[in-house]
XYZ file of C-alpha atoms in Angstrom:
691
model
C -71.701 -70.863 51.881
C -69.829 -69.194 49.015
C -67.312 -71.422 47.256
C -64.161 -69.593 46.133
C -61.848 -70.951 43.448
C -58.355 -69.669 44.401
C -56.032 -68.736 41.539
C -52.974 -70.293 43.161
C -54.527 -73.769 42.898
C -55.929 -73.233 39.429
C -53.946 -70.450 37.716
C -56.011 -70.531 34.527
C -59.001 -69.032 36.413
C -59.414 -65.342 37.289
C -58.623 -64.416 40.857
C -61.525 -64.897 43.346
C -64.299 -66.006 40.992
C -67.238 -66.858 43.295
C -69.537 -69.622 42.176
C -72.664 -68.317 43.926
C -71.930 -64.624 43.473
C -73.106 -63.373 40.076
C -71.568 -59.944 40.720
C -68.081 -61.402 40.334
C -69.092 -62.653 36.874
C -70.523 -59.226 35.996
C -67.291 -57.598 37.165
C -65.242 -59.945 34.994
C -67.332 -59.065 31.941
C -67.027 -55.380 32.774
C -63.235 -55.649 32.835
C -63.320 -57.303 29.400
C -66.294 -55.392 27.986
C -64.417 -53.550 25.229
C -63.232 -56.634 23.343
C -66.454 -58.589 24.030
C -68.574 -55.627 22.897
C -66.551 -55.412 19.652
C -67.046 -59.144 19.091
C -70.782 -58.737 19.645
C -70.943 -55.793 17.263
C -69.242 -57.837 14.509
C -72.160 -60.284 14.729
C -75.127 -58.056 15.609
C -74.388 -54.389 14.895
C -77.057 -53.244 17.343
C -76.572 -52.020 20.932
C -79.896 -53.389 22.200
C -79.077 -56.866 20.898
C -75.588 -56.709 22.409
C -77.114 -55.858 25.812
C -79.221 -58.990 25.429
C -76.067 -60.904 24.453
C -74.175 -59.796 27.606
C -77.214 -60.504 29.785
C -77.628 -64.060 28.486
C -73.892 -64.782 28.583
C -73.517 -63.631 32.229
C -76.480 -65.747 33.341
C -75.233 -68.825 31.495
C -71.666 -68.495 32.845
C -73.055 -68.065 36.385
C -75.349 -71.066 35.997
C -72.701 -73.429 34.607
C -69.698 -72.256 36.675
C -70.078 -74.931 39.401
C -69.626 -77.634 36.747
C -66.705 -75.880 35.036
C -63.720 -78.189 34.575
C -60.230 -76.839 34.047
C -59.621 -78.656 30.760
C -59.350 -75.206 29.220
C -58.859 -71.666 30.513
C -61.736 -69.705 32.047
C -61.467 -67.092 29.302
C -61.723 -69.715 26.544
C -64.685 -71.325 28.277
C -66.511 -67.985 28.547
C -65.650 -67.154 24.926
C -67.171 -70.430 23.731
C -70.424 -69.560 25.532
C -70.318 -65.974 24.235
C -69.699 -67.026 20.599
C -72.509 -69.623 20.787
C -75.002 -66.973 21.941
C -73.689 -64.564 19.263
C -74.529 -67.153 16.615
C -78.009 -67.700 18.073
C -78.839 -63.996 18.135
C -77.356 -63.353 14.690
C -79.708 -65.770 12.916
C -81.640 -63.795 10.293
C -79.797 -60.692 11.495
C -78.283 -58.134 9.141
C -76.426 -54.953 9.922
C -77.818 -51.826 8.327
C -75.290 -49.125 7.572
C -77.299 -46.599 9.558
C -77.038 -48.759 12.673
C -73.254 -48.592 12.810
C -71.516 -45.550 14.289
C -69.745 -43.389 11.719
C -66.238 -44.128 12.994
C -66.676 -47.876 12.649
C -69.297 -48.094 9.909
C -67.060 -49.273 7.075
C -64.870 -51.723 8.968
C -67.655 -53.506 10.865
C -70.088 -53.433 7.973
C -67.376 -55.021 5.789
C -66.517 -57.504 8.540
C -70.149 -58.592 8.740
C -70.174 -59.435 5.011
C -67.442 -62.039 5.437
C -68.055 -65.769 5.712
C -68.815 -66.746 9.310
C -65.596 -68.691 9.895
C -63.442 -65.952 8.312
C -65.126 -63.312 10.465
C -64.758 -65.393 13.618
C -61.050 -66.039 13.031
C -60.372 -62.315 12.440
C -62.442 -61.333 15.468
C -60.770 -63.797 17.826
C -57.273 -63.041 16.523
C -57.336 -59.250 16.318
C -60.072 -58.258 18.750
C -59.675 -60.878 21.473
C -56.008 -61.513 20.524
C -56.055 -65.277 20.826
C -53.282 -67.439 19.414
C -53.950 -69.605 16.374
C -54.012 -72.720 18.575
C -56.527 -71.127 20.947
C -58.701 -70.028 18.029
C -58.562 -73.529 16.549
C -59.542 -75.014 19.899
C -62.460 -72.621 20.289
C -63.817 -73.029 16.751
C -63.023 -76.773 16.671
C -61.031 -76.569 13.439
C -57.408 -77.571 12.664
C -54.766 -74.934 13.472
C -53.610 -74.966 9.841
C -57.144 -74.077 8.739
C -57.110 -71.111 11.119
C -54.065 -69.770 9.297
C -55.813 -70.225 5.937
C -58.994 -68.545 7.211
C -56.976 -65.658 8.634
C -55.349 -65.040 5.253
C -58.551 -65.439 3.232
C -60.416 -63.264 5.745
C -57.846 -60.468 5.422
C -58.079 -60.736 1.636
C -61.883 -60.536 1.786
C -61.630 -57.586 4.179
C -59.197 -55.928 1.781
C -61.597 -56.363 -1.142
C -64.510 -55.004 0.888
C -62.600 -51.936 2.087
C -62.028 -50.447 -1.332
C -58.793 -52.174 -2.342
C -60.045 -52.979 -5.813
C -56.679 -53.699 -7.426
C -55.878 -57.277 -8.360
C -52.698 -58.441 -6.666
C -50.388 -61.049 -8.176
C -48.249 -62.260 -5.273
C -46.468 -65.590 -5.738
C -48.659 -68.497 -4.697
C -45.965 -70.325 -2.712
C -45.195 -67.204 -0.642
C -48.757 -65.985 -0.016
C -49.188 -68.578 2.727
C -46.297 -66.968 4.625
C -47.693 -63.409 4.630
C -49.578 -63.569 7.928
C -46.816 -65.420 9.808
C -44.263 -62.900 8.502
C -46.334 -59.876 9.543
C -46.907 -61.475 12.949
C -43.131 -62.251 13.195
C -43.741 -65.943 13.784
C -41.661 -67.338 10.900
C -38.665 -69.452 11.807
C -35.432 -67.656 11.016
C -34.338 -69.693 7.924
C -37.811 -69.360 6.374
C -37.907 -65.644 7.276
C -34.552 -65.034 5.558
C -35.669 -66.869 2.409
C -38.978 -64.959 2.424
C -37.289 -61.568 2.806
C -34.834 -62.362 -0.004
C -37.770 -63.246 -2.268
C -39.801 -60.182 -1.265
C -36.826 -57.937 -1.944
C -36.686 -59.090 -5.570
C -40.411 -59.607 -6.270
C -42.439 -56.425 -6.814
C -45.736 -58.351 -7.088
C -45.241 -59.862 -3.631
C -44.121 -56.490 -2.265
C -47.358 -54.847 -3.417
C -49.502 -57.781 -2.281
C -47.868 -57.922 1.152
C -47.965 -54.130 1.617
C -51.697 -53.980 0.837
C -52.417 -56.835 3.224
C -50.315 -55.176 5.939
C -52.189 -51.894 5.430
C -55.487 -53.721 5.920
C -54.164 -55.326 9.131
C -52.983 -51.935 10.423
C -56.270 -50.208 9.517
C -58.262 -53.015 11.100
C -56.257 -53.022 14.346
C -56.368 -49.216 14.518
C -60.146 -49.310 14.120
C -60.329 -51.879 16.912
C -58.086 -49.756 19.150
C -60.342 -46.727 18.620
C -63.491 -48.724 19.225
C -65.242 -47.719 22.448
C -68.171 -49.032 24.440
C -71.120 -46.587 24.615
C -71.417 -44.810 27.993
C -73.777 -46.563 30.373
C -73.761 -49.846 28.455
C -72.718 -52.047 31.378
C -75.002 -50.108 33.704
C -77.965 -51.198 31.572
C -76.790 -54.813 31.768
C -76.274 -54.544 35.532
C -79.768 -53.168 36.007
C -81.250 -56.148 34.194
C -79.171 -58.532 36.313
C -80.174 -56.683 39.492
C -83.854 -56.838 38.553
C -83.573 -60.581 38.059
C -81.764 -61.209 41.305
C -83.693 -60.693 44.529
C -80.685 -60.478 46.833
C -78.336 -57.541 47.359
C -75.063 -58.004 45.579
C -71.621 -57.322 46.867
C -69.894 -54.224 45.450
C -67.460 -54.638 42.630
C -64.440 -56.766 43.628
C -61.149 -55.349 42.578
C -58.762 -57.754 41.009
C -55.568 -58.067 42.957
C -52.222 -58.532 41.383
C -49.962 -61.236 42.661
C -46.410 -60.064 42.989
C -43.343 -60.790 45.005
C -40.627 -58.255 45.775
C -38.207 -59.321 48.483
C -37.704 -56.614 51.084
C -33.948 -56.888 50.851
C -33.976 -56.419 47.055
C -36.362 -53.482 47.358
C -34.087 -51.769 49.852
C -31.092 -52.487 47.609
C -32.773 -50.880 44.579
C -33.690 -47.773 46.592
C -30.190 -47.636 47.999
C -28.589 -48.111 44.579
C -30.670 -45.265 43.187
C -28.887 -42.835 45.505
C -25.526 -43.418 43.878
C -24.310 -41.263 41.013
C -21.021 -40.840 39.158
C -18.042 -42.768 40.446
C -19.963 -44.264 43.374
C -22.534 -45.690 40.974
C -19.789 -47.216 38.832
C -18.102 -48.782 41.866
C -21.409 -50.018 43.267
C -22.399 -51.882 40.106
C -18.851 -53.181 39.669
C -19.325 -54.965 42.984
C -22.939 -56.061 42.556
C -23.578 -56.834 38.853
C -21.849 -59.827 37.213
C -23.145 -59.307 33.677
C -20.611 -56.923 32.145
C -22.925 -55.662 29.385
C -25.761 -54.905 31.808
C -23.280 -53.428 34.273
C -22.196 -50.864 31.660
C -25.793 -49.698 31.162
C -26.421 -49.440 34.906
C -23.173 -47.544 35.478
C -24.194 -45.020 32.824
C -27.604 -44.548 34.541
C -29.594 -45.583 31.463
C -31.443 -48.361 33.261
C -32.311 -49.763 36.657
C -32.617 -53.130 38.282
C -36.018 -54.782 38.265
C -35.561 -58.319 39.640
C -39.036 -59.535 38.627
C -39.398 -63.288 39.110
C -41.684 -66.105 38.000
C -41.270 -69.864 38.421
C -42.786 -72.891 36.683
C -41.874 -76.509 37.458
C -38.553 -75.589 39.002
C -37.469 -73.218 36.211
C -37.156 -69.712 37.627
C -36.954 -66.707 35.305
C -35.753 -63.369 36.611
C -36.132 -60.141 34.605
C -33.059 -58.227 35.757
C -33.426 -54.958 33.838
C -34.987 -53.240 30.825
C -33.090 -50.675 28.740
C -35.224 -48.846 26.175
C -34.805 -46.113 23.582
C -36.336 -45.145 20.227
C -34.702 -48.080 18.422
C -35.458 -51.077 20.646
C -36.298 -52.348 24.118
C -33.603 -54.574 25.621
C -34.634 -57.056 28.309
C -31.880 -58.671 30.381
C -32.874 -61.918 32.057
C -31.537 -64.832 34.071
C -32.940 -68.382 34.053
C -32.174 -70.854 36.830
C -33.008 -74.558 36.852
C -33.539 -75.414 40.513
C -34.056 -79.162 39.889
C -31.338 -80.171 37.432
C -28.207 -78.795 35.779
C -29.859 -77.424 32.637
C -29.509 -74.052 30.996
C -32.486 -72.391 29.296
C -32.866 -69.339 27.066
C -35.821 -67.312 25.748
C -36.568 -67.578 22.024
C -38.603 -64.551 20.879
C -39.934 -66.539 17.889
C -41.222 -69.509 19.888
C -43.140 -69.442 23.153
C -43.037 -65.680 23.808
C -46.016 -63.348 23.534
C -46.469 -59.672 24.424
C -50.122 -59.288 25.343
C -50.287 -55.534 24.766
C -47.732 -55.238 21.955
C -50.104 -53.540 19.497
C -51.151 -50.981 22.095
C -47.765 -49.831 23.413
C -45.098 -50.725 20.831
C -44.181 -49.216 17.471
C -45.442 -51.191 14.476
C -43.347 -51.767 11.318
C -40.225 -52.381 13.391
C -38.544 -55.707 14.003
C -36.622 -56.849 17.093
C -32.903 -57.495 16.711
C -31.547 -61.032 16.724
C -29.221 -62.239 19.483
C -27.923 -65.837 19.227
C -27.411 -67.905 22.406
C -24.215 -66.734 24.083
C -22.924 -69.979 25.554
C -19.329 -68.788 25.324
C -19.847 -65.881 27.728
C -17.764 -66.412 30.862
C -20.782 -65.811 33.078
C -22.689 -68.636 31.341
C -19.886 -71.088 32.068
C -19.702 -70.438 35.809
C -22.769 -72.480 36.800
C -24.342 -75.316 34.811
C -27.904 -74.478 35.852
C -27.975 -70.700 35.253
C -28.097 -68.856 31.941
C -27.809 -65.076 31.445
C -29.313 -63.659 28.271
C -31.043 -60.740 26.596
C -33.854 -60.236 24.101
C -34.742 -57.294 21.903
C -38.339 -56.058 21.635
C -39.914 -53.311 19.564
C -39.525 -49.728 20.873
C -42.287 -48.099 22.928
C -44.721 -45.621 21.370
C -44.701 -43.439 24.481
C -41.987 -42.462 26.972
C -43.204 -45.002 29.522
C -45.206 -48.186 29.441
C -45.696 -51.619 30.983
C -44.851 -54.651 28.862
C -47.117 -57.625 29.615
C -44.740 -60.451 28.749
C -46.057 -64.007 28.681
C -43.919 -67.110 28.177
C -45.239 -70.620 27.675
C -41.980 -72.112 26.506
C -38.223 -71.776 27.035
C -35.412 -73.472 25.113
C -33.142 -76.015 26.774
C -29.582 -75.563 25.491
C -27.837 -78.826 24.615
C -24.168 -78.437 23.798
C -22.236 -80.800 21.556
C -18.727 -81.076 23.041
C -17.237 -82.248 19.734
C -17.985 -79.086 17.736
C -19.377 -76.579 20.274
C -22.680 -76.578 18.391
C -25.762 -75.780 20.483
C -29.101 -77.501 19.936
C -32.318 -76.240 21.507
C -35.229 -78.262 22.854
C -38.510 -76.622 23.930
C -39.583 -76.863 27.573
C -43.149 -75.833 28.336
C -44.285 -73.844 31.359
C -45.975 -70.584 32.287
C -44.123 -67.414 33.253
C -45.875 -64.024 33.235
C -44.363 -60.599 33.840
C -45.470 -56.977 33.883
C -42.285 -55.038 33.103
C -42.228 -51.265 33.691
C -40.285 -49.502 30.926
C -38.917 -45.972 30.725
C -37.588 -44.926 27.332
C -34.207 -43.159 27.320
C -33.455 -40.213 24.975
C -31.329 -40.507 21.834
C -29.314 -37.907 19.928
C -29.395 -37.690 16.133
C -26.915 -36.084 13.727
C -27.315 -35.402 10.015
C -24.330 -36.582 7.940
C -25.258 -35.668 4.334
C -22.350 -37.542 2.743
C -22.619 -38.823 -0.854
C -20.140 -41.480 -2.002
C -19.802 -44.147 -4.690
C -19.277 -47.869 -4.120
C -18.692 -50.085 -7.154
C -19.874 -47.180 -9.299
C -23.223 -46.936 -7.475
C -24.534 -44.020 -5.406
C -24.587 -44.402 -1.620
C -25.672 -41.766 0.877
C -24.693 -41.645 4.556
C -27.710 -39.950 6.090
C -27.791 -40.039 9.846
C -25.890 -40.968 13.009
C -28.005 -41.989 16.006
C -26.396 -42.103 19.442
C -28.889 -44.228 21.384
C -28.289 -45.810 24.797
C -28.588 -49.373 23.441
C -26.605 -48.918 20.210
C -24.780 -46.534 17.910
C -26.625 -46.550 14.581
C -25.510 -45.432 11.135
C -28.408 -44.879 8.739
C -27.493 -45.051 5.074
C -29.285 -45.186 1.726
C -28.566 -46.990 -1.531
C -29.909 -45.508 -4.750
C -32.431 -47.837 -6.327
C -32.093 -47.664 -10.084
C -32.867 -50.147 -12.847
C -29.322 -51.233 -13.683
C -27.681 -54.603 -14.161
C -25.851 -54.149 -10.881
C -27.124 -53.009 -7.521
C -26.001 -52.998 -3.887
C -28.255 -55.047 -1.622
C -26.426 -54.293 1.613
C -23.226 -52.790 2.967
C -21.176 -54.295 5.785
C -19.122 -52.007 7.992
C -16.005 -52.664 10.047
C -16.314 -49.922 12.662
C -17.101 -46.317 13.529
C -14.685 -43.943 15.221
C -16.347 -41.215 17.285
C -14.599 -38.946 19.797
C -11.448 -41.085 19.352
C -13.367 -44.182 20.441
C -13.886 -47.159 18.137
C -17.247 -48.949 18.027
C -17.160 -52.303 16.261
C -20.009 -53.280 13.954
C -22.652 -55.709 15.192
C -22.621 -58.810 12.960
C -26.372 -59.270 13.480
C -27.332 -55.613 13.330
C -27.753 -54.654 9.670
C -31.440 -54.020 8.966
C -33.777 -52.700 6.290
C -35.794 -49.595 7.227
C -39.415 -50.407 6.430
C -40.594 -46.808 6.134
C -39.066 -45.489 2.906
C -39.608 -41.712 2.412
C -38.050 -41.694 -1.082
C -38.883 -44.503 -3.532
C -35.606 -43.875 -5.391
C -33.538 -44.855 -2.347
C -33.516 -47.910 -0.080
C -32.780 -47.036 3.548
C -30.798 -49.271 5.923
C -29.454 -49.103 9.457
C -26.161 -50.570 10.635
C -25.718 -51.174 14.370
C -22.521 -50.678 16.352
C -21.551 -50.868 20.000
C -23.147 -48.184 22.242
C -21.085 -45.057 22.857
C -22.821 -43.615 25.977
C -21.998 -40.116 24.725
C -24.314 -37.536 23.169
C -22.014 -34.987 21.550
C -19.702 -35.255 18.574
C -18.768 -33.193 15.533
C -16.951 -35.781 13.434
C -17.252 -39.472 12.661
C -15.036 -41.879 10.733
C -16.730 -44.735 8.909
C -14.699 -47.791 7.912
C -16.316 -50.071 5.336
C -15.845 -53.844 5.173
C -17.742 -55.129 2.129
C -20.703 -54.651 -0.197
C -23.194 -57.383 -1.088
C -24.166 -56.987 -4.748
C -26.864 -58.345 -7.057
C -25.818 -58.751 -10.676
C -28.388 -59.168 -13.453
C -27.258 -61.825 -15.951
C -29.926 -63.914 -17.713
C -29.463 -67.454 -18.930
C -32.002 -70.210 -19.688
C -31.059 -73.884 -19.623
C -33.579 -76.343 -21.060
C -34.408 -79.345 -18.893
C -35.388 -82.734 -20.289
C -35.928 -85.696 -17.966
C -35.358 -88.104 -20.868
C -31.718 -87.021 -21.192
C -28.858 -88.591 -19.264
C -27.465 -86.529 -16.422
C -25.198 -84.938 -15.300
C -25.122 -82.231 -17.982
C -22.982 -79.076 -17.664
C -23.196 -75.483 -18.829
C -21.112 -72.333 -18.319
C -22.468 -69.334 -16.413
C -20.578 -66.237 -15.162
C -17.293 -67.930 -15.997
C -18.067 -71.079 -13.995
C -19.127 -74.576 -14.991
C -22.414 -75.631 -13.400
C -23.632 -79.214 -13.426
C -27.268 -80.322 -13.744
C -26.928 -83.490 -11.667
C -30.476 -84.826 -11.704
C -33.868 -84.256 -13.330
C -36.364 -86.896 -12.243
C -40.142 -86.800 -12.779
C -42.164 -88.071 -9.820
C -44.176 -87.066 -6.807
C -42.377 -84.813 -6.168
C -40.263 -84.070 -9.224
C -36.592 -83.529 -8.328
C -34.060 -81.145 -9.885
C -30.496 -80.920 -8.525
C -27.692 -78.692 -9.829
C -24.270 -77.921 -8.340
C -20.936 -76.148 -8.562
C -18.242 -77.190 -6.085
C -15.543 -74.888 -7.476
C -15.156 -71.969 -5.057
C -11.833 -70.367 -5.924
C -12.220 -67.312 -8.169
C -15.935 -67.997 -8.612
C -17.835 -64.844 -9.600
C -21.065 -65.689 -7.805
C -21.969 -66.845 -4.299
C -25.668 -67.629 -4.874
C -27.974 -67.582 -7.886
C -31.339 -65.969 -8.600
C -33.305 -68.586 -10.464
C -36.663 -70.191 -11.135
C -37.807 -73.536 -12.535
C -40.318 -73.189 -15.360
C -42.837 -76.046 -15.593
C -45.514 -77.041 -18.084
C -48.407 -75.770 -15.960
C -46.471 -73.113 -13.958
C -48.680 -73.869 -10.960
C -46.551 -76.148 -8.778
C -45.017 -75.237 -5.450
C -41.254 -75.572 -5.093
C -39.418 -76.733 -1.975
C -35.679 -76.115 -1.880
C -32.670 -77.298 0.082
C -29.018 -76.468 -0.339
C -25.464 -77.278 0.664
C -22.668 -74.794 0.823
C -19.515 -73.496 2.391
C -18.503 -70.287 4.101
C -15.183 -68.789 3.093
C -13.445 -66.085 5.109
C -11.412 -63.251 3.660
C -8.249 -65.354 3.894
C -9.752 -68.204 1.851
C -10.361 -70.658 4.707
C -13.477 -72.805 4.118
C -16.143 -73.803 6.693
C -19.174 -76.097 6.354
C -22.220 -73.800 6.221
C -24.276 -76.178 8.382
C -21.631 -76.493 11.115
C -20.999 -72.827 11.818
C -21.707 -71.846 15.432
C -22.317 -68.202 16.417
C -18.929 -68.157 18.151
C -17.066 -69.367 15.040
C -19.019 -66.960 12.837
C -18.177 -64.002 15.084
C -14.470 -64.835 14.935
C -14.369 -65.152 11.132
C -13.057 -62.234 9.103
C -15.661 -60.985 6.611
C -17.161 -64.346 5.564
C -18.762 -65.102 2.186
C -21.539 -67.700 1.713
C -21.061 -69.948 -1.344
C -23.894 -72.287 -2.388
C -22.525 -75.554 -3.825
C -25.605 -77.792 -4.273
C -29.247 -76.757 -4.892
C -31.853 -79.522 -4.423
C -35.381 -78.669 -5.564
C -38.641 -80.587 -5.144
C -41.552 -79.632 -7.413
C -44.764 -80.704 -5.698
C -47.728 -81.806 -7.760
C -48.843 -84.633 -10.012
C -45.612 -85.554 -11.819
C -44.662 -81.971 -12.596
C -42.579 -81.665 -15.762
C -39.764 -79.068 -15.549
C -39.078 -77.249 -18.822
C -36.157 -74.965 -18.008
C -33.860 -73.543 -15.364
C -34.115 -69.744 -15.696
C -31.226 -67.857 -14.079
C -31.821 -64.117 -13.792
C -28.661 -63.147 -11.907
C -26.482 -63.752 -8.910
C -25.115 -62.316 -5.654
C -21.491 -61.575 -4.916
C -19.448 -59.794 -2.232
C -16.867 -57.102 -2.900
C -14.386 -56.336 -0.127
C -13.868 -52.665 0.768
C -11.271 -50.890 2.864
C -12.499 -47.306 2.447
C -12.491 -44.900 5.408
C -14.738 -41.838 5.173
C -14.497 -38.854 7.529
C -17.776 -36.962 7.955
C -18.741 -33.724 9.680
C -21.923 -34.009 11.753
C -24.846 -31.625 12.119
C -27.089 -31.925 15.161
C -30.711 -32.784 14.336
C -32.192 -33.475 17.738
C -30.253 -32.681 20.859
C -32.547 -34.390 23.321
C -35.846 -36.215 23.650
C -37.820 -32.979 23.758
C -36.616 -32.125 20.271
C -34.400 -29.114 21.110
C -32.390 -28.155 18.054
């Protein structure tokens, strides 16, 4: 009798793994041979030895499968066996350069020179694409150590791949590099990191070199291929060992559910065009934003569903273009009256992101929209959207995995929304078709606060209207960090600026200019010959140096004058940690909003942890507590400014002695009311590139 372990009763196992049928194990290895072969090559560097590795691993998995317990996933269990055999076979093994194929010689030869734990962490993370927690579980090390090994491994790989320069990135920020590049930093930490990176050339160079190594490594992995006939050799050895005929390869079956009524509705809806399409979606789609996309025929309904412990997630539609991939979803709590949302920074993973999505782009941020009328109709249903990276190709399938959603907890007193994680398992395969965009050259040079600004490009994309602009980067005592816009007027239609849609363009073709993109509401039109740009404000950095000596033996508070304001040093206390607090509560007519500063210490080798208090002031002078601003309040404010009032710093180490507070400059906002009219010149008329 053949015992079958059904996936529906144990979802962490592959579908239809048969305990007494070794062919099902062989088939599983064949489906995963590319990543397992690459892992084997990183240890052994020899095809004959890797055949032996696969042979032993298949036999051991088959032998021990009846006693397999579901304390971990099947894949993790197999990986632990595979890695153990890799280590056994790699004893006294060295890779000769001649043994490695030309296309992978350098990367795998360098990888083999790394320390075992560093190599294993890189292999499991970038070849097998495990999470840090999974890697820690497999290697039996703390998750924090995995992060350290990943960073040190990338550094070692960088040194071995010809990057001979010595990089001087800041010690306290180095530990954030990998999380930042993998977009796993929490938003406040990410903002602080990006502000530091923007002003620190050493960290820029260090981070860029590390990112280049990651890209080169992942590209080498993507190009890695298994030699023809490799699995056939393994199968022949298995067949010779087994005396019984084996069943032909079992094809894995995908579980899916598409209700017949929904399927018919989608087919039926696809027949409508023009006014009928608009009327149809007016009747059938509640979400007004999604309805607009569907009515303009730039997307279609998907209605993919997955459920875990009574929480049902429905992917309603995907709208994609060259700038982003928008996913509209609905989450229903079938047990209680809770609302849940998806947080792209916590609990969400795209299995094939590196393969199908454009690197060096970052998804847009959308806060929870609890004020939307649709989200106040039913207490157990939430409608939301997330932004993903754009696709590399015109079509693709996004393998979206969720192991956590966020429960929204509203505070009736101040409308503030807290989020609590709720674990589960929801998996989707989302078919995506990228829609064409139209681009126009603007070629408009202007001056703001005496500094050169260039309006470069207008992009009419289905998901957004985008203005690309550049700020000249020169070594002056004043520079523009970012420009905020009020609106665009195109074809006598006004598109308001997106408060969360001002982004830095990571690919910079000219080192003398910094490129940015400002997002506005979508236009759903492709032709125009004129655009009006209305500015709102410019965020400036001013260079103004001042050094204030610190002495813990003095009595505090002590005051000093900077940029026309009186700043108080409230506390300097030596301890573990050492504490430094300074403040300025005067907001009216203050020249600066935040300071650029550093604390100099005796050994200059301590890490600094900072906290702050502050207020937000709108254009009319009304003040708001910075820590009590909800997205709804922020969106209703007119051109807010962020003023820091108290800076609390902790210097970690053995009774670190602070010597001075070094201020290098400050940030300030200048309000603008300029309107610029620009003639457009078509760059790309359609997706095919017709000019």
